[in-house]
Amino acid sequence: MSRKFLNSPTAYAFGMFAMMVPSQAFSSFYTYYYNEKLGLAIGLTTLARLIYQIWDAVNQPLAGYLSDRTRSRHGRRRPWIIGAIPLFMLTFIMVFAVPQGLHDGGLFAWFLTSLILFEAVATILWVNYGALFPELFTKTSLRAKASAVQQGYQIFAVLIGSALTATLYEAIGFGWMSVTYAVVFGVFMTIFVLNVREDEAASKEPPMPLRAAFRETLKNKELWLFYIACSFAQTVNGLVSATIPYYAKYVLGIPEGQVMILMASVFVPVIPLVAVWFYIVKKLGGYRSWRFAFLIYGLSVIPLWFANNLGTGIVAGICFGFGLAGFLVSPALLSSEIIDRDALRTGKRREGMYTAVGGFLTRSSALISALAFFVVGRIFGYVSGDDPGPHPAETFRYLVTVVPLILLAISLVISLFLRPQPVPPAPPARGEIGA
């Protein structure tokens, strides 16, 4: 690769593409696979998801703190990423390569164990990858460009991980599908690691002690409001992705072979729409574009309620894709601004800790997704693919419209309270004292 490619938005986006292909396949199909295909009851599925989400939320701050304290000739983040690459591949395969003959307790134990191991490695990757963004791209214009490029690659990966997965597992099974995606991840993640270099000066700064790092992070009201608002919207991403295979089967009444078409209707339009939102972000700025994205995202789920076949599902999917594109592009610029202001106040850059706290809030809010799935399923009598109950269509119509609309309304209201925290002025130069 050329020097121009080194630390470029495209080089950074390769990492996003690498991680999102298997991660999207995981989030879209792991519940469906165990619940609908393997027959694990919804109660056990939800219990495993709750334990997984709690573990995910708890280990995020620890991963961020360890990342910030790491000192090596390769930087703070890259050693963690390099070490996690083979482990991520193995644990992802473990989720979907389930041994034959497992039922009930045995199947639940495999499901829970594979979730915990996969999540632990994924946390290391996502925390260290996200912490690189503010360090690599320091100017606002470059951050806006890098965010747009990153999200373009992300949507392409989401399209593969969502739409292509249904075709792959029908053709070669879930196990070989996971092997295929693990290899794709390994190739593109290696390209990313080889073409990213960290700021040596940042690695030389002495790290904050653990207690001080947590104290300063928790004191940042701006950070809390930002990530809490984003966490509810992020829950919508996971909930809708995980529900679409059920929605296609029970609401639209289409065969599994056409799920790819429905997924494509959501994610293909997002790729050009990222450019539209890049223009909106530049015009409105970080705060206003972020709030506007919540509003549009909430409105975009409404057409999903009225769809009842493949044609109307495609139209609804395109509408949803426009709202999704806005939420994918707008937060990156604002989160970097918040991290910069914190560095000016404290004199320390702690991208790892902030990325981890953001992950903690986002992942802990994902408990809502698991609980919503369980509660709505119980209300309408859905248990599993073997026992879908009398009203499976209503179950998944509510899960893709009513619940997301409520969550995004909460995000919008919280965002209205966010205001930039003032940065204390720099101390005067020695010759200026008393002037």
Tab-separated table of N, CA, C and O in Angstrom, residues 26 29-42 44-45 48 91-99 102 106-115 174 246 382-386:
chain	number	residue	atom	x	y	z
A	26	PHE	N	-23.981	-11.790	12.944
A	26	PHE	CA	-24.237	-12.228	14.319
A	26	PHE	C	-25.498	-11.575	14.878
A	26	PHE	O	-26.420	-12.255	15.328
A	29	PHE	N	-28.841	-12.694	13.052
A	29	PHE	CA	-29.279	-14.081	12.924
A	29	PHE	C	-29.003	-14.973	14.124
A	29	PHE	O	-29.469	-16.109	14.140
A	30	TYR	N	-28.251	-14.514	15.137
A	30	TYR	CA	-27.929	-15.469	16.204
A	30	TYR	C	-29.170	-15.856	17.003
A	30	TYR	O	-29.355	-17.033	17.355
A	31	THR	N	-30.041	-14.900	17.297
A	31	THR	CA	-31.279	-15.237	18.007
A	31	THR	C	-32.186	-16.092	17.136
A	31	THR	O	-32.761	-17.093	17.585
A	32	TYR	N	-32.321	-15.686	15.889
A	32	TYR	CA	-33.168	-16.429	14.945
A	32	TYR	C	-32.673	-17.864	14.800
A	32	TYR	O	-33.469	-18.806	14.767
A	33	TYR	N	-31.363	-18.044	14.733
A	33	TYR	CA	-30.789	-19.373	14.544
A	33	TYR	C	-31.097	-20.289	15.723
A	33	TYR	O	-31.587	-21.420	15.550
A	34	TYR	N	-30.842	-19.807	16.924
A	34	TYR	CA	-31.045	-20.663	18.097
A	34	TYR	C	-32.526	-20.825	18.428
A	34	TYR	O	-32.958	-21.904	18.842
A	35	ASN	N	-33.308	-19.756	18.259
A	35	ASN	CA	-34.716	-19.791	18.645
A	35	ASN	C	-35.585	-20.449	17.576
A	35	ASN	O	-36.370	-21.364	17.860
A	36	GLU	N	-35.439	-20.004	16.336
A	36	GLU	CA	-36.324	-20.464	15.265
A	36	GLU	C	-35.833	-21.761	14.630
A	36	GLU	O	-36.631	-22.642	14.317
A	37	LYS	N	-34.511	-21.893	14.446
A	37	LYS	CA	-33.975	-23.054	13.744
A	37	LYS	C	-33.659	-24.225	14.672
A	37	LYS	O	-33.949	-25.373	14.349
A	38	LEU	N	-33.021	-23.918	15.819
A	38	LEU	CA	-32.629	-24.997	16.732
A	38	LEU	C	-33.670	-25.277	17.805
A	38	LEU	O	-33.555	-26.255	18.535
A	39	GLY	N	-34.681	-24.401	17.928
A	39	GLY	CA	-35.793	-24.662	18.833
A	39	GLY	C	-35.547	-24.317	20.284
A	39	GLY	O	-36.273	-24.794	21.168
A	40	LEU	N	-34.543	-23.484	20.586
A	40	LEU	CA	-34.311	-23.065	21.964
A	40	LEU	C	-35.442	-22.123	22.381
A	40	LEU	O	-35.716	-21.129	21.708
A	41	ALA	N	-36.102	-22.415	23.498
A	41	ALA	CA	-37.280	-21.651	23.922
A	41	ALA	C	-36.932	-20.180	24.134
A	41	ALA	O	-35.806	-19.833	24.516
A	42	ILE	N	-37.919	-19.305	23.926
A	42	ILE	CA	-37.675	-17.869	24.006
A	42	ILE	C	-37.216	-17.455	25.404
A	42	ILE	O	-36.438	-16.516	25.560
A	44	LEU	N	-35.251	-19.223	27.523
A	44	LEU	CA	-33.821	-19.516	27.627
A	44	LEU	C	-33.001	-18.616	26.706
A	44	LEU	O	-31.899	-18.179	27.065
A	45	THR	N	-33.542	-18.322	25.528
A	45	THR	CA	-32.854	-17.408	24.606
A	45	THR	C	-32.688	-16.036	25.245
A	45	THR	O	-31.608	-15.425	25.195
A	48	ALA	N	-30.078	-16.042	28.150
A	48	ALA	CA	-28.701	-16.012	27.647
A	48	ALA	C	-28.344	-14.624	27.126
A	48	ALA	O	-27.243	-14.124	27.371
A	91	THR	N	-14.106	-17.518	17.897
A	91	THR	CA	-15.326	-17.430	18.703
A	91	THR	C	-16.554	-17.155	17.837
A	91	THR	O	-17.654	-17.608	18.163
A	92	PHE	N	-16.373	-16.433	16.734
A	92	PHE	CA	-17.501	-16.222	15.821
A	92	PHE	C	-17.948	-17.548	15.209
A	92	PHE	O	-19.157	-17.831	15.114
A	93	ILE	N	-16.999	-18.358	14.803
A	93	ILE	CA	-17.346	-19.675	14.262
A	93	ILE	C	-18.047	-20.519	15.319
A	93	ILE	O	-19.013	-21.240	15.035
A	94	MET	N	-17.600	-20.412	16.560
A	94	MET	CA	-18.194	-21.194	17.646
A	94	MET	C	-19.682	-20.885	17.818
A	94	MET	O	-20.480	-21.783	18.115
A	95	VAL	N	-20.085	-19.623	17.635
A	95	VAL	CA	-21.493	-19.244	17.813
A	95	VAL	C	-22.387	-20.036	16.872
A	95	VAL	O	-23.466	-20.505	17.259
A	96	PHE	N	-21.955	-20.223	15.626
A	96	PHE	CA	-22.826	-20.823	14.614
A	96	PHE	C	-22.493	-22.269	14.278
A	96	PHE	O	-23.305	-22.947	13.648
A	97	ALA	N	-21.329	-22.745	14.668
A	97	ALA	CA	-20.975	-24.135	14.409
A	97	ALA	C	-21.353	-24.972	15.629
A	97	ALA	O	-20.497	-25.423	16.404
A	98	VAL	N	-22.633	-25.191	15.815
A	98	VAL	CA	-23.155	-25.879	17.002
A	98	VAL	C	-23.067	-27.392	16.798
A	98	VAL	O	-23.516	-27.907	15.767
A	99	PRO	N	-22.493	-28.123	17.750
A	99	PRO	CA	-22.431	-29.584	17.614
A	99	PRO	C	-23.831	-30.190	17.502
A	99	PRO	O	-24.785	-29.712	18.131
A	102	LEU	N	-27.368	-31.389	20.469
A	102	LEU	CA	-27.583	-30.570	21.661
A	102	LEU	C	-29.046	-30.118	21.740
A	102	LEU	O	-29.619	-29.659	20.748
A	106	GLY	N	-28.162	-28.466	27.266
A	106	GLY	CA	-26.894	-28.502	26.546
A	106	GLY	C	-26.800	-27.407	25.502
A	106	GLY	O	-25.752	-26.760	25.342
A	107	LEU	N	-27.893	-27.179	24.783
A	107	LEU	CA	-27.922	-26.133	23.770
A	107	LEU	C	-27.815	-24.756	24.419
A	107	LEU	O	-27.110	-23.862	23.913
A	108	PHE	N	-28.492	-24.578	25.547
A	108	PHE	CA	-28.418	-23.301	26.271
A	108	PHE	C	-26.990	-23.040	26.752
A	108	PHE	O	-26.490	-21.914	26.643
A	109	ALA	N	-26.316	-24.069	27.277
A	109	ALA	CA	-24.947	-23.907	27.773
A	109	ALA	C	-24.001	-23.517	26.640
A	109	ALA	O	-23.142	-22.646	26.804
A	110	TRP	N	-24.143	-24.172	25.479
A	110	TRP	CA	-23.296	-23.821	24.335
A	110	TRP	C	-23.572	-22.385	23.876
A	110	TRP	O	-22.642	-21.627	23.593
A	111	PHE	N	-24.849	-22.039	23.819
A	111	PHE	CA	-25.255	-20.700	23.388
A	111	PHE	C	-24.660	-19.635	24.303
A	111	PHE	O	-24.042	-18.675	23.846
A	112	LEU	N	-24.803	-19.811	25.597
A	112	LEU	CA	-24.321	-18.826	26.559
A	112	LEU	C	-22.795	-18.727	26.542
A	112	LEU	O	-22.224	-17.626	26.539
A	113	THR	N	-22.116	-19.871	26.520
A	113	THR	CA	-20.653	-19.869	26.522
A	113	THR	C	-20.093	-19.182	25.282
A	113	THR	O	-19.168	-18.362	25.365
A	114	SER	N	-20.648	-19.519	24.127
A	114	SER	CA	-20.146	-18.915	22.885
A	114	SER	C	-20.426	-17.419	22.852
A	114	SER	O	-19.585	-16.641	22.378
A	115	LEU	N	-21.572	-16.986	23.383
A	115	LEU	CA	-21.874	-15.560	23.431
A	115	LEU	C	-20.868	-14.810	24.305
A	115	LEU	O	-20.371	-13.736	23.930
A	174	PHE	N	-25.202	-22.764	8.418
A	174	PHE	CA	-24.723	-21.713	9.313
A	174	PHE	C	-23.246	-21.889	9.675
A	174	PHE	O	-22.518	-20.914	9.841
A	246	TYR	N	-37.795	-12.655	11.217
A	246	TYR	CA	-39.126	-13.009	11.723
A	246	TYR	C	-40.199	-12.184	11.015
A	246	TYR	O	-41.266	-12.697	10.653
A	382	TYR	N	-45.870	-15.857	21.386
A	382	TYR	CA	-44.789	-16.470	20.614
A	382	TYR	C	-43.786	-17.116	21.568
A	382	TYR	O	-43.343	-16.491	22.536
A	383	VAL	N	-43.392	-18.379	21.280
A	383	VAL	CA	-42.411	-19.099	22.085
A	383	VAL	C	-41.165	-19.422	21.265
A	383	VAL	O	-40.049	-19.101	21.648
A	384	SER	N	-41.341	-20.052	20.116
A	384	SER	CA	-40.233	-20.420	19.244
A	384	SER	C	-40.795	-20.759	17.870
A	384	SER	O	-42.008	-20.689	17.641
A	385	GLY	N	-39.906	-21.167	16.950
A	385	GLY	CA	-40.378	-21.571	15.635
A	385	GLY	C	-41.268	-22.794	15.699
A	385	GLY	O	-42.148	-22.976	14.847
A	386	ASP	N	-41.052	-23.637	16.713
A	386	ASP	CA	-41.905	-24.819	16.881
A	386	ASP	C	-43.244	-24.465	17.495
A	386	ASP	O	-44.214	-25.215	17.357
